[in-house]
Each structure stands twice: as C-alpha cells, then as structure tokens.
PDB file of C-alpha atoms in Angstrom:
ATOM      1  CA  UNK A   1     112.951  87.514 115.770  1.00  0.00           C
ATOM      2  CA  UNK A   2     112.578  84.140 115.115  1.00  0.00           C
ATOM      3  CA  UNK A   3     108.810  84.287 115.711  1.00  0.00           C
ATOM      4  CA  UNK A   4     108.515  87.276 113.407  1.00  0.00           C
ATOM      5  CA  UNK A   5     110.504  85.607 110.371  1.00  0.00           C
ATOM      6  CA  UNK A   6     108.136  82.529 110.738  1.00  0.00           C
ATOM      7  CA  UNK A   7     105.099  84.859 110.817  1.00  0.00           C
ATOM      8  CA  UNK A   8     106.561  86.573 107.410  1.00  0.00           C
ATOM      9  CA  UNK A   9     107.403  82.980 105.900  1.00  0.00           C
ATOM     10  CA  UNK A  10     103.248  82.553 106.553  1.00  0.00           C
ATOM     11  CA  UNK A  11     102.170  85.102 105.312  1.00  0.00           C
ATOM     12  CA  UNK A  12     104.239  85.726 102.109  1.00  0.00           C
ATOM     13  CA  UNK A  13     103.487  81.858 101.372  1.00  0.00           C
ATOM     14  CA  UNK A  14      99.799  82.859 101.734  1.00  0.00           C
ATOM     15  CA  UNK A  15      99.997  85.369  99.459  1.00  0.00           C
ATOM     16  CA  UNK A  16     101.927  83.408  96.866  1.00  0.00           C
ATOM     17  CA  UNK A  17      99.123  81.093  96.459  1.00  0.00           C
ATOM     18  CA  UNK A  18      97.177  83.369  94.076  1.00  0.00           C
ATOM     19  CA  UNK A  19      99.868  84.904  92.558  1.00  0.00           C
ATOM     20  CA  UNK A  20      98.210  86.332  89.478  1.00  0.00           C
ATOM     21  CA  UNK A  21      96.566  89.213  92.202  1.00  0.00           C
ATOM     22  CA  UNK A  22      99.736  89.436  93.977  1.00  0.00           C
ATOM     23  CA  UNK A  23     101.686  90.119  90.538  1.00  0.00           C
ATOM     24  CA  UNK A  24      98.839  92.042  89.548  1.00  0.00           C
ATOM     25  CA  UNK A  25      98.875  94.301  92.618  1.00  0.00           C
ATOM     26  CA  UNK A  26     102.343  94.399  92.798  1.00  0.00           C
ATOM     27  CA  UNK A  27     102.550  96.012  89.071  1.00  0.00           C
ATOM     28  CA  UNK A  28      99.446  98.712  90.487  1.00  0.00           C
ATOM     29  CA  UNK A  29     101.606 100.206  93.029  1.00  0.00           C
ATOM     30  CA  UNK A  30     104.608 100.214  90.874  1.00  0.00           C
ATOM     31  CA  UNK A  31     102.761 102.760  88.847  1.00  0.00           C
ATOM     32  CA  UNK A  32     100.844 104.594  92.199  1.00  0.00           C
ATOM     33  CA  UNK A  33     104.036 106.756  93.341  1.00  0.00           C
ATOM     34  CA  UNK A  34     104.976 106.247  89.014  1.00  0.00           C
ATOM     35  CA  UNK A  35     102.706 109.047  88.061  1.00  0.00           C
ATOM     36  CA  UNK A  36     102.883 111.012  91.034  1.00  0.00           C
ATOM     37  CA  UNK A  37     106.921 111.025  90.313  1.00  0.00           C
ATOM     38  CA  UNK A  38     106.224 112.181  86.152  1.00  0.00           C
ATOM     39  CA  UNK A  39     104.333 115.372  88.146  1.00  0.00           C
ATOM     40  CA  UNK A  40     107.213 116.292  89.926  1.00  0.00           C
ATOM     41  CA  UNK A  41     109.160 115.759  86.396  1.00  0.00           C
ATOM     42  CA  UNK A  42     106.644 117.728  84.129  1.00  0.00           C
ATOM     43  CA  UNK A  43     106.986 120.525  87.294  1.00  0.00           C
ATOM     44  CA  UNK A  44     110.543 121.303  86.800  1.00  0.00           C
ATOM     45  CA  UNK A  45     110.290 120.335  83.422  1.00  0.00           C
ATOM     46  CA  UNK A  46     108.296 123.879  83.008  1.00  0.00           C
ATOM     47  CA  UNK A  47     109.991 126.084  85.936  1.00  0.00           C
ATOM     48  CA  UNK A  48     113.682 124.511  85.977  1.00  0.00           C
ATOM     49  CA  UNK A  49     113.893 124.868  89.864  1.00  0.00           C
ATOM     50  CA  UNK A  50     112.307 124.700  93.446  1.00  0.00           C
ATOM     51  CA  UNK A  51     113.810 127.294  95.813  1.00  0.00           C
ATOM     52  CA  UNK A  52     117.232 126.416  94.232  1.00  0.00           C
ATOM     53  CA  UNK A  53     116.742 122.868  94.319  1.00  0.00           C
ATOM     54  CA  UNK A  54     117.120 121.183  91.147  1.00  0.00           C
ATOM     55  CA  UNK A  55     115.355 118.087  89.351  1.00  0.00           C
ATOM     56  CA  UNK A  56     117.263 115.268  90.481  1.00  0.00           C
ATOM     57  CA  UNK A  57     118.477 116.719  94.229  1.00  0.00           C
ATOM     58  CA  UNK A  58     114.531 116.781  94.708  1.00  0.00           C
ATOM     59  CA  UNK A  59     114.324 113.217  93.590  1.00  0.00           C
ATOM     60  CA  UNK A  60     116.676 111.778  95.755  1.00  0.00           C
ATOM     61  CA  UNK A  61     114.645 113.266  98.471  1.00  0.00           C
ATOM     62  CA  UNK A  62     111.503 111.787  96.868  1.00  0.00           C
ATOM     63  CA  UNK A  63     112.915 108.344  96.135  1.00  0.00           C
ATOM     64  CA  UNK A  64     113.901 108.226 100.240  1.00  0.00           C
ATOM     65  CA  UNK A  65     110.419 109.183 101.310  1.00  0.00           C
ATOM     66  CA  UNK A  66     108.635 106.795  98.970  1.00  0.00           C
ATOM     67  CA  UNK A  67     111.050 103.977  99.948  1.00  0.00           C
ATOM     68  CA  UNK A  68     110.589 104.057 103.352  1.00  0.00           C
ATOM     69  CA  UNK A  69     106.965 104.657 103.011  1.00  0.00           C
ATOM     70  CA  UNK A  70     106.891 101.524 101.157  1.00  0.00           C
ATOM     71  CA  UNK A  71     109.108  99.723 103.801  1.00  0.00           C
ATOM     72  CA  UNK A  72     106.634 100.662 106.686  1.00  0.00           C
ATOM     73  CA  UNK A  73     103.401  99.901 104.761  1.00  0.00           C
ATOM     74  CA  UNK A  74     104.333  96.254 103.834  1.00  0.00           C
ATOM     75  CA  UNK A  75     105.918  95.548 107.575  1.00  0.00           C
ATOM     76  CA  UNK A  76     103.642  97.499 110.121  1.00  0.00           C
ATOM     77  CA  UNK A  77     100.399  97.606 107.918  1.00  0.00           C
ATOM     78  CA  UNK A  78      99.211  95.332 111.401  1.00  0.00           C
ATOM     79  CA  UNK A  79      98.778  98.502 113.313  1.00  0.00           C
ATOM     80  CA  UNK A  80      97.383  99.927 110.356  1.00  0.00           C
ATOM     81  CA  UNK A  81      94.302  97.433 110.528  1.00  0.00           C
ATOM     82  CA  UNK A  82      94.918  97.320 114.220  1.00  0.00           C
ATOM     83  CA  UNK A  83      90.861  98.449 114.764  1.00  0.00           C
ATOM     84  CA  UNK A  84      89.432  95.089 113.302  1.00  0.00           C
ATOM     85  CA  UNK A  85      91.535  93.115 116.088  1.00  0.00           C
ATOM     86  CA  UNK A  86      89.481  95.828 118.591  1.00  0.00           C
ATOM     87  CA  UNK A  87      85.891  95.870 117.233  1.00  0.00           C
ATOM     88  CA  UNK A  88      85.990  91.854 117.344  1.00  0.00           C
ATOM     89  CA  UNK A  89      87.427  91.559 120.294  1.00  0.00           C
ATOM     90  CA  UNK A  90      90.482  89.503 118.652  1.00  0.00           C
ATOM     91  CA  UNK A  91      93.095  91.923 120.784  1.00  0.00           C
ATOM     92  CA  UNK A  92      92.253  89.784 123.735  1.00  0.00           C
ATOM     93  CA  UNK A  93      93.492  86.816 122.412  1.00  0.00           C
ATOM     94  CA  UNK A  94      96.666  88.350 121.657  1.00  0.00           C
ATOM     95  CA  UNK A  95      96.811  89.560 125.430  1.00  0.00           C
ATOM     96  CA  UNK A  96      97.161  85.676 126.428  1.00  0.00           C
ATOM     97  CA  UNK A  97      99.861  84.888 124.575  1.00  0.00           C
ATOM     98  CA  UNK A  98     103.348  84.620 126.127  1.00  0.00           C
ATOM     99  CA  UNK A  99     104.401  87.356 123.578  1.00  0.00           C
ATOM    100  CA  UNK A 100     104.472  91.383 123.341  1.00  0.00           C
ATOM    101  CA  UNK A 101     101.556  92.771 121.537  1.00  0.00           C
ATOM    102  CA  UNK A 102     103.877  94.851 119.225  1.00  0.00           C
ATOM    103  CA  UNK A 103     105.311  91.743 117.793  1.00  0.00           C
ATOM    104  CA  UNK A 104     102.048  89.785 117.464  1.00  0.00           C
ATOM    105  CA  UNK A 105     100.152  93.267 115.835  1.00  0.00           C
ATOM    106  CA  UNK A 106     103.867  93.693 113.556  1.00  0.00           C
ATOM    107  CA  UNK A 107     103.030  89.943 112.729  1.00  0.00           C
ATOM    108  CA  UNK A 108      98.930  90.174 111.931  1.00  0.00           C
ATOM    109  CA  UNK A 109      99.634  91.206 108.665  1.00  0.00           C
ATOM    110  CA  UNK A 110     102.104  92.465 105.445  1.00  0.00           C
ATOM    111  CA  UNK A 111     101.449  93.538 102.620  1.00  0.00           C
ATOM    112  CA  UNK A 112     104.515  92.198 100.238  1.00  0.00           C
ATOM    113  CA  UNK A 113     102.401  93.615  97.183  1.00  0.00           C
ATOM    114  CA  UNK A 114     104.502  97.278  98.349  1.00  0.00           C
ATOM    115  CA  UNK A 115     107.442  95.861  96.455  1.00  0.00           C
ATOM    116  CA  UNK A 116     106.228  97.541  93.462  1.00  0.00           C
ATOM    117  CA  UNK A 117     106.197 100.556  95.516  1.00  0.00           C
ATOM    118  CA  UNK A 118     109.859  99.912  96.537  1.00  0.00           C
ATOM    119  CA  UNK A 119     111.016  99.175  93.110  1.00  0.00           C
ATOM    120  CA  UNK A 120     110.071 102.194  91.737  1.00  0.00           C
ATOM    121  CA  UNK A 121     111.189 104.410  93.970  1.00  0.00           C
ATOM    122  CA  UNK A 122     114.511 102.071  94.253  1.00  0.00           C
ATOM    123  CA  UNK A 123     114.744 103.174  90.098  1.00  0.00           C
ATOM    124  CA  UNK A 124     113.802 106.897  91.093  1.00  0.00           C
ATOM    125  CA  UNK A 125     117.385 106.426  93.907  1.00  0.00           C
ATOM    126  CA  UNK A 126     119.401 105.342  91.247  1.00  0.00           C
ATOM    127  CA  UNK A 127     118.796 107.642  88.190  1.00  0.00           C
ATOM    128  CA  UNK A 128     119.125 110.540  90.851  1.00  0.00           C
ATOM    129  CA  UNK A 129     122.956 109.119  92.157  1.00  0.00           C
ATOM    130  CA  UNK A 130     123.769 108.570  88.945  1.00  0.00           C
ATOM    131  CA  UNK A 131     122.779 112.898  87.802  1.00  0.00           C
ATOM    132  CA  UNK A 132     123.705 114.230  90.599  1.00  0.00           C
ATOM    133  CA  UNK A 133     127.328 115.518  90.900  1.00  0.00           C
ATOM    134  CA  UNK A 134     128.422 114.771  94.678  1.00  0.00           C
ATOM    135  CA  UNK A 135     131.611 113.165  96.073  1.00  0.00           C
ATOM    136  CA  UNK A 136     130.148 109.855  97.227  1.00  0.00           C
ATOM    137  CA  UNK A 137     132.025 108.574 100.188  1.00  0.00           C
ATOM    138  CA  UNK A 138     131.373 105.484 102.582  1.00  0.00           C
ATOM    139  CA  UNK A 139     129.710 107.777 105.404  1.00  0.00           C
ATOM    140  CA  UNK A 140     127.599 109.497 102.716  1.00  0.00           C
ATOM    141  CA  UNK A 141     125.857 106.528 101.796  1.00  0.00           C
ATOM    142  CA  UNK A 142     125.581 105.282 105.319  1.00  0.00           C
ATOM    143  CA  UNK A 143     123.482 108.110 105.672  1.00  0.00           C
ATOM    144  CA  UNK A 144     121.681 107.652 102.906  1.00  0.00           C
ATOM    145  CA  UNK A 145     120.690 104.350 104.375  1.00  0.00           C
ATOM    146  CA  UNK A 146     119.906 106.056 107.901  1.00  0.00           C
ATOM    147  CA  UNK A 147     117.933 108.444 105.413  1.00  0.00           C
ATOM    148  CA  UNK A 148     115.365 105.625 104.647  1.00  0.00           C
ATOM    149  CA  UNK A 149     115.892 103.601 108.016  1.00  0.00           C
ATOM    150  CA  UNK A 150     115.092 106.481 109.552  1.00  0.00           C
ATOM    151  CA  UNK A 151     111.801 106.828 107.419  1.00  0.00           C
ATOM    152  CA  UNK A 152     110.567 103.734 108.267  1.00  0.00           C
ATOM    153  CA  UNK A 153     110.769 104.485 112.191  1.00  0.00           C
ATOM    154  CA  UNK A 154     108.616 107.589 111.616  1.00  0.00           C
ATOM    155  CA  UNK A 155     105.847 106.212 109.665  1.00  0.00           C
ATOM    156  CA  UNK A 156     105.651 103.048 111.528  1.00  0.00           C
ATOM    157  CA  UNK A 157     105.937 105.054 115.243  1.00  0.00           C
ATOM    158  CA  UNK A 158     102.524 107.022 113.187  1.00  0.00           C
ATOM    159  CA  UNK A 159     100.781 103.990 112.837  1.00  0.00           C
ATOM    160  CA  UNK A 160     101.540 102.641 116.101  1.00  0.00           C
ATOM    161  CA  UNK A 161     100.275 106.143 117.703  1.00  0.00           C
ATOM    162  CA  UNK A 162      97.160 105.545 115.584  1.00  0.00           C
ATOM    163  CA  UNK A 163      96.468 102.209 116.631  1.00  0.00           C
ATOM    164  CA  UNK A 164      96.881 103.299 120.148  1.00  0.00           C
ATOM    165  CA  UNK A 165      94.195 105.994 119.900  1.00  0.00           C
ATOM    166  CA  UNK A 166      91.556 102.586 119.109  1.00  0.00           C
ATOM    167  CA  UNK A 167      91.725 101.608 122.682  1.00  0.00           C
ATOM    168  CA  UNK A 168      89.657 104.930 123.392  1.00  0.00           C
ATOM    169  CA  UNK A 169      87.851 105.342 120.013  1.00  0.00           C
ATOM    170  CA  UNK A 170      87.261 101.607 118.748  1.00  0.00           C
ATOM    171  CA  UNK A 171      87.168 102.379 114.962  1.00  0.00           C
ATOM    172  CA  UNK A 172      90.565 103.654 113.319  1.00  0.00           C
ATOM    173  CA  UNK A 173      90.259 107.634 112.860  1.00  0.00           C
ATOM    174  CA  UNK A 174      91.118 109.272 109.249  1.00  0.00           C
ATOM    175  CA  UNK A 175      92.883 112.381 110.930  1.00  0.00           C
ATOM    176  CA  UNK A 176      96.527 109.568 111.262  1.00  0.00           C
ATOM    177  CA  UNK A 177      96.154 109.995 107.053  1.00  0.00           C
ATOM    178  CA  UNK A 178      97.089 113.475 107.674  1.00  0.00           C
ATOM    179  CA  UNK A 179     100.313 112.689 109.090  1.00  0.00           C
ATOM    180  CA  UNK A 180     101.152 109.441 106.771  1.00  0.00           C
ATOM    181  CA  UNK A 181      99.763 109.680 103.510  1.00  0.00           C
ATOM    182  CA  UNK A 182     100.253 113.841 103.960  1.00  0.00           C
ATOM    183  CA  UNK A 183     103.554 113.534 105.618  1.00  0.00           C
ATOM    184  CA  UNK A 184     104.580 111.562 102.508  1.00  0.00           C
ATOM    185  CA  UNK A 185     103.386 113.991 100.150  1.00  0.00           C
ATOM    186  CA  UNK A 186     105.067 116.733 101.410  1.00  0.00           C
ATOM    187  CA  UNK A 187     108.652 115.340 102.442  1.00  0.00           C
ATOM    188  CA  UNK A 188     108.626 114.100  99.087  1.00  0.00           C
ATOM    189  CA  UNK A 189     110.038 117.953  98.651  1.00  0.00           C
ATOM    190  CA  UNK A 190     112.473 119.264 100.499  1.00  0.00           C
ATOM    191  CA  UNK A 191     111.059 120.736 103.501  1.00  0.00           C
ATOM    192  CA  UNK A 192     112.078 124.332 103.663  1.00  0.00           C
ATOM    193  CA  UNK A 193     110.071 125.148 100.768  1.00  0.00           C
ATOM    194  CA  UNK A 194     107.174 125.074 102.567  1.00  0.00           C
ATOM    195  CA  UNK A 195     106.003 127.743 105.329  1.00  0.00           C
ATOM    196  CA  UNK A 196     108.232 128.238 108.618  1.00  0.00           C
ATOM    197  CA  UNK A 197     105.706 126.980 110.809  1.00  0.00           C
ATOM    198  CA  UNK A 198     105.299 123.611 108.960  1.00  0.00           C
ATOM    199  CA  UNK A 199     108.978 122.700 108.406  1.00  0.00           C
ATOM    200  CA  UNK A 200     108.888 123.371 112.231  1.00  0.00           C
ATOM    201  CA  UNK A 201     105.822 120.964 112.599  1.00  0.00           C
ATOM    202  CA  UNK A 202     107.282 118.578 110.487  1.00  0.00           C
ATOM    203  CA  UNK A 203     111.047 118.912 112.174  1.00  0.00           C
ATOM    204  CA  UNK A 204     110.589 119.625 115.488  1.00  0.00           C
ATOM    205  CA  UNK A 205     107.436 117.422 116.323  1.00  0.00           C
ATOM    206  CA  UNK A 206     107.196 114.841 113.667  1.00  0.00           C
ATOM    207  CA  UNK A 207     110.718 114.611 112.806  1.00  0.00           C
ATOM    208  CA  UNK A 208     110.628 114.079 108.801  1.00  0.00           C
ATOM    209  CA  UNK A 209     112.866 116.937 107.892  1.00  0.00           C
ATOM    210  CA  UNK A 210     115.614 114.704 109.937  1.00  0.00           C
ATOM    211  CA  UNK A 211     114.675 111.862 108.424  1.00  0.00           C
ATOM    212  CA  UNK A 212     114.812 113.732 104.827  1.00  0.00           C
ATOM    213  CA  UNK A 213     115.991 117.069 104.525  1.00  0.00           C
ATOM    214  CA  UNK A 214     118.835 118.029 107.440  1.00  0.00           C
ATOM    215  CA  UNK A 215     120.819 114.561 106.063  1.00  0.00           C
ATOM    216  CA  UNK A 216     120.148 115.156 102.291  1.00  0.00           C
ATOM    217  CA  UNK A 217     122.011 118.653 103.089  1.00  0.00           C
ATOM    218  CA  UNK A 218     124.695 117.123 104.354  1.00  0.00           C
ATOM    219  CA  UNK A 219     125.078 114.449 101.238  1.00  0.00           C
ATOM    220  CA  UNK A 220     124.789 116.998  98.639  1.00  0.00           C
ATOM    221  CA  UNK A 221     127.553 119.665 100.445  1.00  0.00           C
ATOM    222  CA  UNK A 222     125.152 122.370 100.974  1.00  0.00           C
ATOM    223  CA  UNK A 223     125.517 122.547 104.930  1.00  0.00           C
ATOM    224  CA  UNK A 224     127.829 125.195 104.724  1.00  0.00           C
ATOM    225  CA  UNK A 225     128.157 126.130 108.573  1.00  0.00           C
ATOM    226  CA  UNK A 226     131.129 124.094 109.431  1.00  0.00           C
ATOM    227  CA  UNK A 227     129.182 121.158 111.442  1.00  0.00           C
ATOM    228  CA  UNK A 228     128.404 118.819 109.307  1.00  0.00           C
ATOM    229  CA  UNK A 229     128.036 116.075 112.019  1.00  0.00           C
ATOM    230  CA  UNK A 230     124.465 117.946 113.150  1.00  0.00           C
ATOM    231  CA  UNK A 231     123.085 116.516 109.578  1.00  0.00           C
ATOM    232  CA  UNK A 232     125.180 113.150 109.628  1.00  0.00           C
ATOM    233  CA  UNK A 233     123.348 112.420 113.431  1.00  0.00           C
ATOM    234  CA  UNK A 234     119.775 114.086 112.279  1.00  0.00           C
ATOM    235  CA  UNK A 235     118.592 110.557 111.222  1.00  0.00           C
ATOM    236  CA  UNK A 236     118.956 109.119 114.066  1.00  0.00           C
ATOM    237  CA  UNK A 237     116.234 111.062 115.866  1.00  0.00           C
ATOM    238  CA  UNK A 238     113.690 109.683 113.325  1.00  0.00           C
ATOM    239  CA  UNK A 239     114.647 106.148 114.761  1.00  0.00           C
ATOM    240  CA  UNK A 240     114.192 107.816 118.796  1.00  0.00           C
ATOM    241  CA  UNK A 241     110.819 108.491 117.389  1.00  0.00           C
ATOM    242  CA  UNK A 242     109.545 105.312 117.678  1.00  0.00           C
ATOM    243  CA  UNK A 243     110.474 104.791 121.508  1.00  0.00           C
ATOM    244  CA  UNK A 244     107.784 107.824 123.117  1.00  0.00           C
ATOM    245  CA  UNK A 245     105.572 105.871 120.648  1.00  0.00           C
ATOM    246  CA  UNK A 246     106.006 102.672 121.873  1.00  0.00           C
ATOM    247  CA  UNK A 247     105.517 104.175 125.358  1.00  0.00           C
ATOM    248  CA  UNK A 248     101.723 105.161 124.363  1.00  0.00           C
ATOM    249  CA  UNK A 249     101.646 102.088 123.042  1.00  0.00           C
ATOM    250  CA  UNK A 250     101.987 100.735 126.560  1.00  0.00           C
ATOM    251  CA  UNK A 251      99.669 102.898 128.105  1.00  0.00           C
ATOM    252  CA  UNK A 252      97.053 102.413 125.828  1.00  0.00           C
ATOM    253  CA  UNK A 253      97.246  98.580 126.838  1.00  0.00           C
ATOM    254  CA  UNK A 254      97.133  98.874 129.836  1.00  0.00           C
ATOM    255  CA  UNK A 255      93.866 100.782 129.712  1.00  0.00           C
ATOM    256  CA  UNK A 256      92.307  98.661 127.052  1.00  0.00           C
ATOM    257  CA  UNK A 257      88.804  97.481 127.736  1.00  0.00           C
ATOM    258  CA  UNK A 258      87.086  94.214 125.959  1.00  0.00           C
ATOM    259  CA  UNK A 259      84.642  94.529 123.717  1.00  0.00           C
ATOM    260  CA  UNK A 260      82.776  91.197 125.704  1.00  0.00           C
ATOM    261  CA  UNK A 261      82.143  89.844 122.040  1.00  0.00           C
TER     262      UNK A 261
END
C-alpha cells in the first residue's frame, strides 16, 4: 500500500501541474452524469412514478451507481488503458519487477479529474437522504457505504476482465462498454423495472442488482419477507466479484506472449 499511495502522490502531483485542464476537466464531468440526472428529473417530473418507485428513492439508487462509477474510473482506469502497455510491449517490463502486476497496472494511471463526477453525484446522495422519509440507523448507512464499495468492486473486477481478454486480442475490445458504461446506465434505475431475464443477467451473473437494488430495499423498508439480513449481506457479493476476476487475471498472465518490440 505504501507503493500504491506513492504512485497516487505522482501522479496527482503530475496532474496538478497544469491545473487550468485539470479544473477545467474536472468542472466537464461534473456536468456529464449533471444532465443525464435533469432526464431522470424531467421523467418523473411528467409521469410521477417508475413501477412504484418514486423521484428521490430512484435517485438514491442513481447517486450510488454514479459514485462508484466515478470511484472505479479515477482508481482502476490502468486496466482500462491496459492495451497500450500490450501493443508496446511495456507489460514486460512490469513482469520484472519484484511487484504484482495488479498493483503496478492499478498504479499506471488515475484519472483524479472524476472528482467532478463524484461531487455531483455526492450532491444527488444528499438531496435524496434528506426527501426521503426512512428511519436512518447506524447499519442502514453502513450499507449504504457497502452500496457504493460494493460498486466499485464490480466495475473495477469489469475492467480487469477486459484487460485480461488483451493477452489474446492485443487491442482493447468495445463489447466491455456494454457491461460498464451500459451497466451504469441501467442500475442507475432500480433493476426490476427492466425485463426478468436482464435483472437476472444483471443479478445473478454481473451482480449490480446486489450492489444496488437488493440493499436499497432493505434501506428504504420495502423487503417485506421477514429476512432482512439477505439485503443487508447482498453487497458483499459485489466485493466476491472481484476475486474469480482476479483469477483470470492470473491466467491470462501466465499465457501472455511478447510483442518482441
């Protein structure tokens, strides 16, 4: 850990030194998620109601995707790039060093200009706590917390499966915006609005709807089966999520081939 702080320290100093474009940058993805949020607004401004689900219970659920999304893009955006360190043959350097790859790739790059991202969705959290009417207790906003944690685990264990698939492929593939960008978009809402077979998908497989929508049933008291501690421990397989994808991660090394540049 102390490796990865002094590779943040770096690369957030780096950054600093033109820090016009990082304000600049910083103030465009504050208004990115911005104007994707006032379509949600304008949507139940004209219908009143989603499935039952009402303005501000929907954005809770989109401030906790958009938070974590944010979270994950400025910390693991090295595996997101991780196909320039394979078409140069850079990934061989990192091979020789007395460190795992996961840390060195976590450490290639961040991109602190997200904290626009994270402030506005941060705003988005706080106006929804403040409407909603629920009995806020010390585990409910542990969960909360898992809520976004959670998150993160998910869309980083994406990019890390993505990055794997460039030991085969060599150039990044588009289809892993399906699952990030697209898995944003949609658990931005809460998941059983959508057709059976996705919420399954997007459960079952790609665990968002524990990330997202099991817990947020749990905060706002509509479990109503008598087991509340299902949705209270659904987070946590969002953060087992990452450890099958750290274990392609592993093979994928282990059958990675130089590019002899």
């Amino acid at each position: 850990m102390r490796l990865y702080m002094k590779y943040i320290s770096i690369l957030f100093k780096s950054q600093l030194q033109y820090r016009a474009s990082f304000l600049l940058l910083s103030f465009g993805q504050f208004f990115i998620p911005f104007f994707v949020f006032a379509g949600m607004y304008f949507l139940f401004e004209r219908f009143g109601q989603i499935r039952g689900w009402s303005f501000f219970e929907t954005a809770l659920c989109f401030s906790v995707i958009h938070m974590a999304f944010s979270v994950s893009e400025c910390f693991v955006r090295g595996f997101d790039n991780f196909s320039s360190l394979v078409v140069s043959g850079d990934f061989d350097r990192l091979l020789l060093r007395p460190r795992t790859t996961v840390l060195q790739v976590l450490g290639s790059k961040f991109e602190f200009s997200r904290v626009g991202r994270l402030l506005q969705s941060l705003i988005v959290l706080c106006w929804a706590v403040w409407n909603l009417q629920v009995d806020w207790t010390v585990l409910k906003a542990a969960v909360l917390l898992l809520m976004v944690l959670s998150g993160v685990c998910i869309f980083s264990g994406i990019y890390m499966l993505a990055a794997t698939m460039c030991f085969w492929t060599i150039q990044g593939l588009e289809i892993a915006n399906i699952f990030t960008d697209g898995g944003r978009e949609m658990a931005q809402y809460p998941i059983n609005i959508y057709h059976k077979a996705i919420a399954r998908f997007f459960t079952f497989v790609i665990p968002f709807g524990c990330a997202n929508y099991l817990p947020l049933l749990y905060i706002l008291d509509r479990t109503g089966d008598g087991y509340p501690h299902v949705y209270i421990l659904a987070p946590f397989w969002g953060l087992l999520f990452l450890l099958p994808c750290l274990w392609v991660w592993t093979i994928g090394v282990r059958h990675y081939r130089s590019t002899g540049s």
